[in-house]
CSV table of C-alpha atoms and ligand atoms in Angstrom, one decimal:
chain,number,residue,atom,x,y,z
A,1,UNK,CA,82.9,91.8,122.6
A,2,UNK,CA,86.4,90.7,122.6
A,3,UNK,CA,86.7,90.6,126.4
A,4,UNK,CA,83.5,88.5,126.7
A,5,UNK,CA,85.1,85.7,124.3
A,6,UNK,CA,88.6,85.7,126.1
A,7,UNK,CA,86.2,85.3,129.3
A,8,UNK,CA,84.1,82.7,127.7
A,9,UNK,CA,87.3,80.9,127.1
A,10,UNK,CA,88.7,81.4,130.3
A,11,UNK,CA,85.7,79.2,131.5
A,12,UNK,CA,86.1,76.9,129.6
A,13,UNK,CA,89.9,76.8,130.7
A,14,UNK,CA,89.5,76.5,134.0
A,15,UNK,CA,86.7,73.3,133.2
A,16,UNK,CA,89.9,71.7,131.6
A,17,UNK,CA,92.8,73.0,133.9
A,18,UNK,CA,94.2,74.6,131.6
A,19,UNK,CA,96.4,77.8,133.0
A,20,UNK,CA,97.3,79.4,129.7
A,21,UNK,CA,96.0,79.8,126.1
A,22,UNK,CA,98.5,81.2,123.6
A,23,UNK,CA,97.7,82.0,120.3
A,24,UNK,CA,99.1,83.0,116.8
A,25,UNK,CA,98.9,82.3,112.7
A,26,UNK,CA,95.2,81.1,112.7
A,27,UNK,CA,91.6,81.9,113.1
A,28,UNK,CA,91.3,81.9,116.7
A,29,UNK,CA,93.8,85.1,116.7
A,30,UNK,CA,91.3,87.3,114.9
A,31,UNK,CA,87.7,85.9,116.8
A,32,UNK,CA,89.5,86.5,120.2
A,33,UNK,CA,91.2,90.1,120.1
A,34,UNK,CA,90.7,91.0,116.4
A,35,UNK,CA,94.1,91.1,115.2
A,36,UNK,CA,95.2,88.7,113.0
A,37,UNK,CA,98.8,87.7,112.7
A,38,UNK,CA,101.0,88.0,109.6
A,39,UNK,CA,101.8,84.6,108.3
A,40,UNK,CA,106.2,85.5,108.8
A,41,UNK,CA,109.2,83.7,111.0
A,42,UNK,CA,108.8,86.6,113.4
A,43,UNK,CA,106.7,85.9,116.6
A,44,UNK,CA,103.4,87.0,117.4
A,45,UNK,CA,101.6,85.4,120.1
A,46,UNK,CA,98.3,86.1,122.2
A,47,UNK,CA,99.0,85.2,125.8
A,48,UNK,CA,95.7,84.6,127.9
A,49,UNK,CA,96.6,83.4,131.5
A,50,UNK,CA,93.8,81.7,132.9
A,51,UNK,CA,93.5,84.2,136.0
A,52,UNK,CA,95.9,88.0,135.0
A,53,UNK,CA,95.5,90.3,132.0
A,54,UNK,CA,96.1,88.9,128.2
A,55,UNK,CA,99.0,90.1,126.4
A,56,UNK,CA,99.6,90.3,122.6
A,57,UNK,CA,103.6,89.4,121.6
A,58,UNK,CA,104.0,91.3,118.5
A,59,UNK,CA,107.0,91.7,116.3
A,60,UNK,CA,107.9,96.2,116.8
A,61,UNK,CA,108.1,96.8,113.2
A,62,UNK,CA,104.1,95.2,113.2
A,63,UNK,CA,102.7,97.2,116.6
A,64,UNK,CA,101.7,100.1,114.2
A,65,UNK,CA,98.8,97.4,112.7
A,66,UNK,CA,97.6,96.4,116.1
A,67,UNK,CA,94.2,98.0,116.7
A,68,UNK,CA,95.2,98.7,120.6
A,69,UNK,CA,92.1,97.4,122.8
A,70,UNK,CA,92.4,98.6,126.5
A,71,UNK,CA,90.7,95.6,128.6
A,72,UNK,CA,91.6,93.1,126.2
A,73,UNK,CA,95.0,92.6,126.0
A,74,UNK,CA,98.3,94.9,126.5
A,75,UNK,CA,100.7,95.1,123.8
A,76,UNK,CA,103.9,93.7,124.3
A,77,UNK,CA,106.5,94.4,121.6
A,78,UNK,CA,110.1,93.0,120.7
A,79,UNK,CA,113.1,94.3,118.4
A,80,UNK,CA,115.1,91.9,116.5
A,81,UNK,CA,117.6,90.5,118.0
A,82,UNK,CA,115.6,90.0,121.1
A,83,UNK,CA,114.2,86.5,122.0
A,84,UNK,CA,110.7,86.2,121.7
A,85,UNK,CA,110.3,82.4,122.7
A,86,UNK,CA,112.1,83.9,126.0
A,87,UNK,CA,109.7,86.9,126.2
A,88,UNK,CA,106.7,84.2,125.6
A,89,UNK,CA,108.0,82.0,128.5
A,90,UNK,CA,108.4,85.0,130.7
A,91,UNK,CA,104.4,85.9,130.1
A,92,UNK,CA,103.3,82.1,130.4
A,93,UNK,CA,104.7,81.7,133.3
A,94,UNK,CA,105.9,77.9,134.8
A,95,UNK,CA,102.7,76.0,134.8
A,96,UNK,CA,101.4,72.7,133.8
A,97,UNK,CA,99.2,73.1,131.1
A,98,UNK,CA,98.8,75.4,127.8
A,99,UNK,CA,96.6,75.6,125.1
A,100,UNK,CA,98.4,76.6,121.8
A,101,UNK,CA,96.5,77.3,118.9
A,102,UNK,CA,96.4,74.7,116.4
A,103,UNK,CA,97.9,76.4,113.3
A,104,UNK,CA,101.2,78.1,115.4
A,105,UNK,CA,104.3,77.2,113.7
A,106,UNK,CA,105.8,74.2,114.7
A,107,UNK,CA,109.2,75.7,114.8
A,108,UNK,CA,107.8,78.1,117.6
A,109,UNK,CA,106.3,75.3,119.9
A,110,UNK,CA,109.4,73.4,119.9
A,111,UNK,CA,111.3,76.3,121.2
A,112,UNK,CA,108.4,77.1,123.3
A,113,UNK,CA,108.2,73.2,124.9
A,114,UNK,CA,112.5,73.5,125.5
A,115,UNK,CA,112.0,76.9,127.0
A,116,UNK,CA,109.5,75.5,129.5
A,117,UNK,CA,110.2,71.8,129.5
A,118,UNK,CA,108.0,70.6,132.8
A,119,UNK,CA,104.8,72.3,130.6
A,120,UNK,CA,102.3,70.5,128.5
A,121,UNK,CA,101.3,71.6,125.6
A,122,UNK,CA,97.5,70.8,124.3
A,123,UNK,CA,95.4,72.1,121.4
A,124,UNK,CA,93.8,75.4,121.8
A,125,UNK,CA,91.2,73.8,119.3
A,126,UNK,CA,90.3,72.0,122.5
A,127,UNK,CA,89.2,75.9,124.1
A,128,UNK,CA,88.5,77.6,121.3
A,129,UNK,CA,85.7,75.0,119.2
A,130,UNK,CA,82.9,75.1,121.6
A,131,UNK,CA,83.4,78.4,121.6
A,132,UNK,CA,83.3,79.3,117.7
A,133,UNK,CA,81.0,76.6,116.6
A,134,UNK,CA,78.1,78.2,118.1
A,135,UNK,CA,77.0,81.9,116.5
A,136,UNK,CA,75.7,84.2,117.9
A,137,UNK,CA,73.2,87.1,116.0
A,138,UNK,CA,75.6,89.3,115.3
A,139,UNK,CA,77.6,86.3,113.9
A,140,UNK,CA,75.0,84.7,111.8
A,141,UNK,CA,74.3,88.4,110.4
A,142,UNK,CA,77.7,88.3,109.4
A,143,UNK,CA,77.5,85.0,107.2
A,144,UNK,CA,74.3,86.1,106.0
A,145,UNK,CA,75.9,89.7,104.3
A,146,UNK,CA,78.8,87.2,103.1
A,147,UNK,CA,76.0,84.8,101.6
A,148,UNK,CA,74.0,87.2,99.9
A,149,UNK,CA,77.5,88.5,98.0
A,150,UNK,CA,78.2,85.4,97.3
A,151,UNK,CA,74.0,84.8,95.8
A,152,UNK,CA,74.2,87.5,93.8
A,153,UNK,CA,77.7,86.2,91.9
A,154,UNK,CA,75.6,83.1,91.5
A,155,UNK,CA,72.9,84.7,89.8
A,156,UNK,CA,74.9,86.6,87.6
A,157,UNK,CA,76.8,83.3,86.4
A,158,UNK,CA,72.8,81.6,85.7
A,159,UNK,CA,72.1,84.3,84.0
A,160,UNK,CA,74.5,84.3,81.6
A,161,UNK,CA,75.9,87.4,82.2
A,162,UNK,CA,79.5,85.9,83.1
A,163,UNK,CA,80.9,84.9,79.4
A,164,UNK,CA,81.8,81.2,79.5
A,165,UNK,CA,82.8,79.6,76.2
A,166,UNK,CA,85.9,80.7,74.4
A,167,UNK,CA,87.7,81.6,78.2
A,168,UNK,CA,89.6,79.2,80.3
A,169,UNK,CA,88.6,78.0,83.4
A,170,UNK,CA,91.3,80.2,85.0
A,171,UNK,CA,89.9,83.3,83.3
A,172,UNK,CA,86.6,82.8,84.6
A,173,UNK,CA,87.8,82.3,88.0
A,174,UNK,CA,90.0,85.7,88.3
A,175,UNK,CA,86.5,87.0,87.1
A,176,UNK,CA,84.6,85.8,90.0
A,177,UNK,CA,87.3,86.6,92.5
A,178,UNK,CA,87.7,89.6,91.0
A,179,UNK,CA,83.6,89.6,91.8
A,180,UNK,CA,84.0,88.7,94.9
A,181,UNK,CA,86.0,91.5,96.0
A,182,UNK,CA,83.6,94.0,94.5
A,183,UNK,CA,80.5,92.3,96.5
A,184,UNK,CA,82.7,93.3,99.8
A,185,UNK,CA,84.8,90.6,100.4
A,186,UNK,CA,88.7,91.5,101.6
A,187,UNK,CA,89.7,88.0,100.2
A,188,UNK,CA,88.9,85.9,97.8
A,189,UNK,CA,89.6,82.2,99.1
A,190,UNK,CA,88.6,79.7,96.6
A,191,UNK,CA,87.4,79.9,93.0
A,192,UNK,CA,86.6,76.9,91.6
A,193,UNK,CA,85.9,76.3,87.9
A,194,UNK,CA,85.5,73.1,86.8
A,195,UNK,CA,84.4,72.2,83.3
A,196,UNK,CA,83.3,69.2,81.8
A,197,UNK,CA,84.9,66.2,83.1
A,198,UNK,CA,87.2,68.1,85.3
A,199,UNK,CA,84.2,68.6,87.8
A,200,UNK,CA,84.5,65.1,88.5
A,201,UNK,CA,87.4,65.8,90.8
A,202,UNK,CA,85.8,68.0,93.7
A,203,UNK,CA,88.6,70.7,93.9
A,204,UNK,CA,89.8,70.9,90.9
A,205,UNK,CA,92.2,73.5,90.3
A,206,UNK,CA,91.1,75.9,87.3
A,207,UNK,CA,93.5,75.8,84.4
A,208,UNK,CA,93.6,76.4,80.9
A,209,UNK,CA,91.0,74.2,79.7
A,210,UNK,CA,89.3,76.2,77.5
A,211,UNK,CA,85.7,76.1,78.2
A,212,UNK,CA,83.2,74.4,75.2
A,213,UNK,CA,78.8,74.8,74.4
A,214,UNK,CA,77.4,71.4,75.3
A,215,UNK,CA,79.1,70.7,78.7
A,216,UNK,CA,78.6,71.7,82.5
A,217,UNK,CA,80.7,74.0,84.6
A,218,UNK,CA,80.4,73.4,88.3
A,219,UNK,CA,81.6,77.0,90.5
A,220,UNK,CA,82.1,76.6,93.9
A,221,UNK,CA,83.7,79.7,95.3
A,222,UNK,CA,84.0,81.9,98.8
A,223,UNK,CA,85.9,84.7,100.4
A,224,UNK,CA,86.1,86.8,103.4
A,225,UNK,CA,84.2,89.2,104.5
A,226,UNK,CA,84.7,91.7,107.6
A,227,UNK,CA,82.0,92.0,110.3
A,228,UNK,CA,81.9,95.7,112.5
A,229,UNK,CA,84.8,94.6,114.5
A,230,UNK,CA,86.9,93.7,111.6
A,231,UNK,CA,86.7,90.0,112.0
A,232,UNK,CA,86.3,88.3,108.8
A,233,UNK,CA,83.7,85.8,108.2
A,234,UNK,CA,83.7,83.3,105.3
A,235,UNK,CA,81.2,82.7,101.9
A,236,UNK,CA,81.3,79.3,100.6
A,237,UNK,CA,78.8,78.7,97.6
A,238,UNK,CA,78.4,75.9,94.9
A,239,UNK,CA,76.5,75.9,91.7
A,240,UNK,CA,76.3,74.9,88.4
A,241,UNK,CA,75.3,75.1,84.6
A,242,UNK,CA,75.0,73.5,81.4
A,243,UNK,CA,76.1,75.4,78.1
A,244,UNK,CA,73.1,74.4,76.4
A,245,UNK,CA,70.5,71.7,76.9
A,246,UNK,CA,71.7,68.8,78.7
A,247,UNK,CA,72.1,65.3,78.4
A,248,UNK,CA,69.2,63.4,79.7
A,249,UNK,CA,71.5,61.1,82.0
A,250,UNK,CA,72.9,64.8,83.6
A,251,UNK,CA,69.8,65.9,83.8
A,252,UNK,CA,68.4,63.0,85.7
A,253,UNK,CA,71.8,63.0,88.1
A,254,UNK,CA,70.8,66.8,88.5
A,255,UNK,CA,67.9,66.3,90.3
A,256,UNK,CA,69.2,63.7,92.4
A,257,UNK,CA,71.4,66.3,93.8
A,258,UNK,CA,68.6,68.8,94.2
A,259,UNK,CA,66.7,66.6,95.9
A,260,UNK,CA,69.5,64.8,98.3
A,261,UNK,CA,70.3,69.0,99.0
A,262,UNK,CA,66.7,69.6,99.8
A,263,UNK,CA,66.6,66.5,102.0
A,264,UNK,CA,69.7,67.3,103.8
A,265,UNK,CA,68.6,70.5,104.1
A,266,UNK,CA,65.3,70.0,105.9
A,267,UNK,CA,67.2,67.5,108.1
A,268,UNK,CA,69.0,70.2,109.4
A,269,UNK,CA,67.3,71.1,112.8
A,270,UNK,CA,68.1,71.5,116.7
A,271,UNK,CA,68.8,68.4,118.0
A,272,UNK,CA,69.6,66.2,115.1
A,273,UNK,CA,72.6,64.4,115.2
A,274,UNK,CA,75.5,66.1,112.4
A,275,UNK,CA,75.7,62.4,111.2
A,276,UNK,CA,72.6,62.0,110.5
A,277,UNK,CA,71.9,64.8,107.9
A,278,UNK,CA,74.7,63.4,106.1
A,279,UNK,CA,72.6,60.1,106.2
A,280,UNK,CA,70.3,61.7,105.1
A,281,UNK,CA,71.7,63.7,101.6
A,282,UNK,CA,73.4,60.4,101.1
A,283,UNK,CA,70.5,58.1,101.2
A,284,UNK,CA,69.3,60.3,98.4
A,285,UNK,CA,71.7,60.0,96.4
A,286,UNK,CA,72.3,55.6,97.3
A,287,UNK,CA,68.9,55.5,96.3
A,288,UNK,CA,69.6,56.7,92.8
A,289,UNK,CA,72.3,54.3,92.6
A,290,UNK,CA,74.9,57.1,92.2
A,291,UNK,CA,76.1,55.7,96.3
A,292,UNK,CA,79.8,55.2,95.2
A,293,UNK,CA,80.2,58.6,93.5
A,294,UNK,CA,79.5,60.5,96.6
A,295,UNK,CA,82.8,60.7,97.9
A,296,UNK,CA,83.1,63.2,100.7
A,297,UNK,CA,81.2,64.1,103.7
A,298,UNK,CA,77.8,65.9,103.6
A,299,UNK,CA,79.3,69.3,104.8
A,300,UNK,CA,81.8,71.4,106.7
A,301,UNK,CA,81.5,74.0,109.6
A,302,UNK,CA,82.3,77.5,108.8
A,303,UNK,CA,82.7,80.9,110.5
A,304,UNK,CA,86.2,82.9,110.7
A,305,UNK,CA,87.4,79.8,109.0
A,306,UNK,CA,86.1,78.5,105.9
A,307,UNK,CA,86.1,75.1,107.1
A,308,UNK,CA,86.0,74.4,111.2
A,309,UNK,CA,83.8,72.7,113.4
A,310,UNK,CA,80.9,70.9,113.3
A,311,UNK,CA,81.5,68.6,110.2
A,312,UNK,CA,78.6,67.0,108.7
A,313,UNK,CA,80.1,63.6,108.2
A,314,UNK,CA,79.6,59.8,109.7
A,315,UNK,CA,80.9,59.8,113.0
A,316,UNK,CA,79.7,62.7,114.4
A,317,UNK,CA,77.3,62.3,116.5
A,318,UNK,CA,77.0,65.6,118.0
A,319,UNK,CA,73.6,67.4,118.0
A,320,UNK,CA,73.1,70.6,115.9
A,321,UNK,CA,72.1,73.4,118.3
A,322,UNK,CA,71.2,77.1,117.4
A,323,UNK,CA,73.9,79.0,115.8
A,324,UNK,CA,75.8,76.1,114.2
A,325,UNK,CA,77.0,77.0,111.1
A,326,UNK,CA,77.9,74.8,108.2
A,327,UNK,CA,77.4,73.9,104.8
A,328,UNK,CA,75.2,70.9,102.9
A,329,UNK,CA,76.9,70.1,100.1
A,330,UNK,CA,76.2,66.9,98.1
A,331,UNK,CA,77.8,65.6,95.1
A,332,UNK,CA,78.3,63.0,92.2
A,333,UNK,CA,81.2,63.0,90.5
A,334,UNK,CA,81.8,60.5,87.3
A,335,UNK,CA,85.4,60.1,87.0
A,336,UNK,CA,86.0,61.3,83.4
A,337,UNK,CA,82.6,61.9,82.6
A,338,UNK,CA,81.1,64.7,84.8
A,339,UNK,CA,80.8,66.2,88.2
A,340,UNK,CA,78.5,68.2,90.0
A,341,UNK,CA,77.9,69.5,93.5
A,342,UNK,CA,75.0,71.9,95.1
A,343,UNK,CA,76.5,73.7,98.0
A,344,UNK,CA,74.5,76.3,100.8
A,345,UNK,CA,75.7,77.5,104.3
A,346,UNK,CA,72.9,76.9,106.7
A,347,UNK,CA,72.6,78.0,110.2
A,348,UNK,CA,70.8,75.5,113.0
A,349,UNK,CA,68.2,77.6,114.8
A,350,UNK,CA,65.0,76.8,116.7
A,351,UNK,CA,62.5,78.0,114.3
A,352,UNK,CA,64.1,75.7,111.5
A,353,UNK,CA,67.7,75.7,109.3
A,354,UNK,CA,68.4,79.3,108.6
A,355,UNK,CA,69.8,79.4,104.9
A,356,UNK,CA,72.5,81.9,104.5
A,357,UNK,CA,72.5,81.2,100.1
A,358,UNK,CA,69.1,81.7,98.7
A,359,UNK,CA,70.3,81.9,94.5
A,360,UNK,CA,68.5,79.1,92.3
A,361,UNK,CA,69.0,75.5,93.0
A,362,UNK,CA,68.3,74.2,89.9
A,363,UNK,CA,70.3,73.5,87.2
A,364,UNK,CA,70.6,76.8,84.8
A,365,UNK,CA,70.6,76.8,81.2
A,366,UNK,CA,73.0,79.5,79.6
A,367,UNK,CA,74.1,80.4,76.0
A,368,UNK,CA,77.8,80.8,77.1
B,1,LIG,ZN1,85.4,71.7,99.2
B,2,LIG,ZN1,82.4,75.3,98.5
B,3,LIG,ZN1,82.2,74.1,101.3
């Protein structure tokens, strides 16, 4: 699998004359060799030449973590005290054009861009997108175990089963990662737990307001979660709930959401336009006169990363095809009143959008 992606991108090198992709911190690491690099000062770098073997540059005292993958790439290892921006150069060669991923250190592509000065230096993004943004089965299957972990936290939360009032906001968001992790996650990424007015600001950071009977709490949360090959794939779920019955002006901005999600939602097919399913949730949502509280786009991509390519947002006018992945999530948000978003993955596909989060829409009622 991983020698058919670095082949795929190979193609799509040569289509932009590019002679060398190199890769390290980041996404793109883990989806094209499926090792993912540790986050330190010390080098590690995935060298695909455009036409010879790839190589993975990995600090010695980190070899022992590399899952070795004959056909893939060949481990190339360095001590400290040796140079590992020379090493790199030595592998890249002395060509015109390279692809480095996106999220490398800074620090590194400096020394990279002085080591090889007559070289220019492009976004791997520019590889690597067309590439990930499209799923394939074994992909959307992937999202879809992640999803369903992520449904089934949901469900326990509208059920009342996670205790609200009385904790903090941060309490109940170790809970839920804590959940997380137990539905089969490796990582928890984001638990957000906004209460009251604090779900007016969309990513609110959970802290130690204490949570009170008679308000909403809006819970938008997601982790990792490894496919067969070890890749992770991301969860990404919004809901919400009212402690009690709800005020009649929540209520009615309630079901605007729910219907701008079901709208945007149904949009969602081959061949429509990104752009235009975030018209469409919008329009909603205008036509309810909440327009000027819906303050971010309609959705995000997701896949290895929790947020990649295709956004759903005005200005992209790139058509959905089968297997993009991404999320619809309207919201309202009243700045010191109230907030509240409704959030699914969906996946394009030809017989209609593929939901990856199935768990109630609507807005529960719990005791606390
Ligand atoms: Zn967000
Ligand atoms: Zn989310
Ligand atoms: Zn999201």
């Amino acid at each position: 699998m991983f020698a058919e992606r670095l082949s795929r991108a190979r193609v799509v090198m040569a289509d932009q004359d590019v002679d060398a992709m190199v890769l390290s911190v980041g996404a793109d690491l883990p989806y094209f060799c499926g090792y993912e690099a540790m986050p330190l000062e010390r080098l590690t770098l995935l060298v695909v030449p455009r036409d010879s073997d790839a190589s993975l540059i990995v600090p010695f005292l980190e070899a022992p973590r590399v899952v070795e993958r004959p056909g893939v790439f060949d481990i190339v290892s360095w001590k400290d005290g040796e140079n590992a921006i020379t090493l790199a150069a030595r592998l890249i060669g002395d060509v015109d054009k390279v692809a480095v991923g996106d999220q490398t250190w800074a620090g590194f592509l400096v020394d990279l861009s002085t080591e090889l000065p007559g070289t220019q230096f492009i976004r791997a993004s520019e590889v690597t997108t067309p590439i990930r943004s499209i799923k394939d089965t074994a992909e959307v299957e992937a999202l879809r175990a992640a999803g369903s972990a992520v449904d089934r936290i949901a469900a326990q939360i509208q059920a009342g089963q996670i205790p609200l009032v009385g904790r903090t906001e941060a309490e109940v968001s170790a809970h839920i990662g804590h959940r997380i992790i137990e539905e089969g996650h490796q990582k928890v990424n984001f638990a957000i737990v906004a209460s009251g007015p604090n779900a007016a600001s969309p990513h609110h950071e959970p802290g130690d307001r204490m949570i009170r009977p008679g308000e909403a709490v809006l819970f938008d949360f997601g982790g990792t979660m490894a496919d067969a090959h070890g890749v992770g794939y991301c969860s990404d779920i919004t809901r919400c709930v009212h402690i009690g019955e709800p005020s009649p002006g929540f209520a009615a901005l309630y079901e605007v959401l729910v219907a701008s999600h079901a709208a945007g939602l149904s949009a969602a097919t081959v061949g429509t336009a990104c752009e235009v399913v975030d018209a469409v949730t919008r329009s909603v949502i205008d036509d309810a006169g909440y327009g000027e509280f819906f303050i971010h786009r309609t959705g995000h991509g997701i896949g290895v990363e929790a947020h990649e390519h295709p956004n759903i947002v005005v200005g992209n006018d790139l058509p959905l095809v089968p297997g993009h992945a991404f999320s619809i999530e309207p919201g309202i948000y009243v700045p010191g009143e109230w907030g509240a978003r409704l959030e699914d993955i969906v996946v394009a596909a030809v017989a209609g959008p593929d939901a990856m989060n199935l768990a109630d829409h609507g807005l529960a009622l719990v005791d606390g």
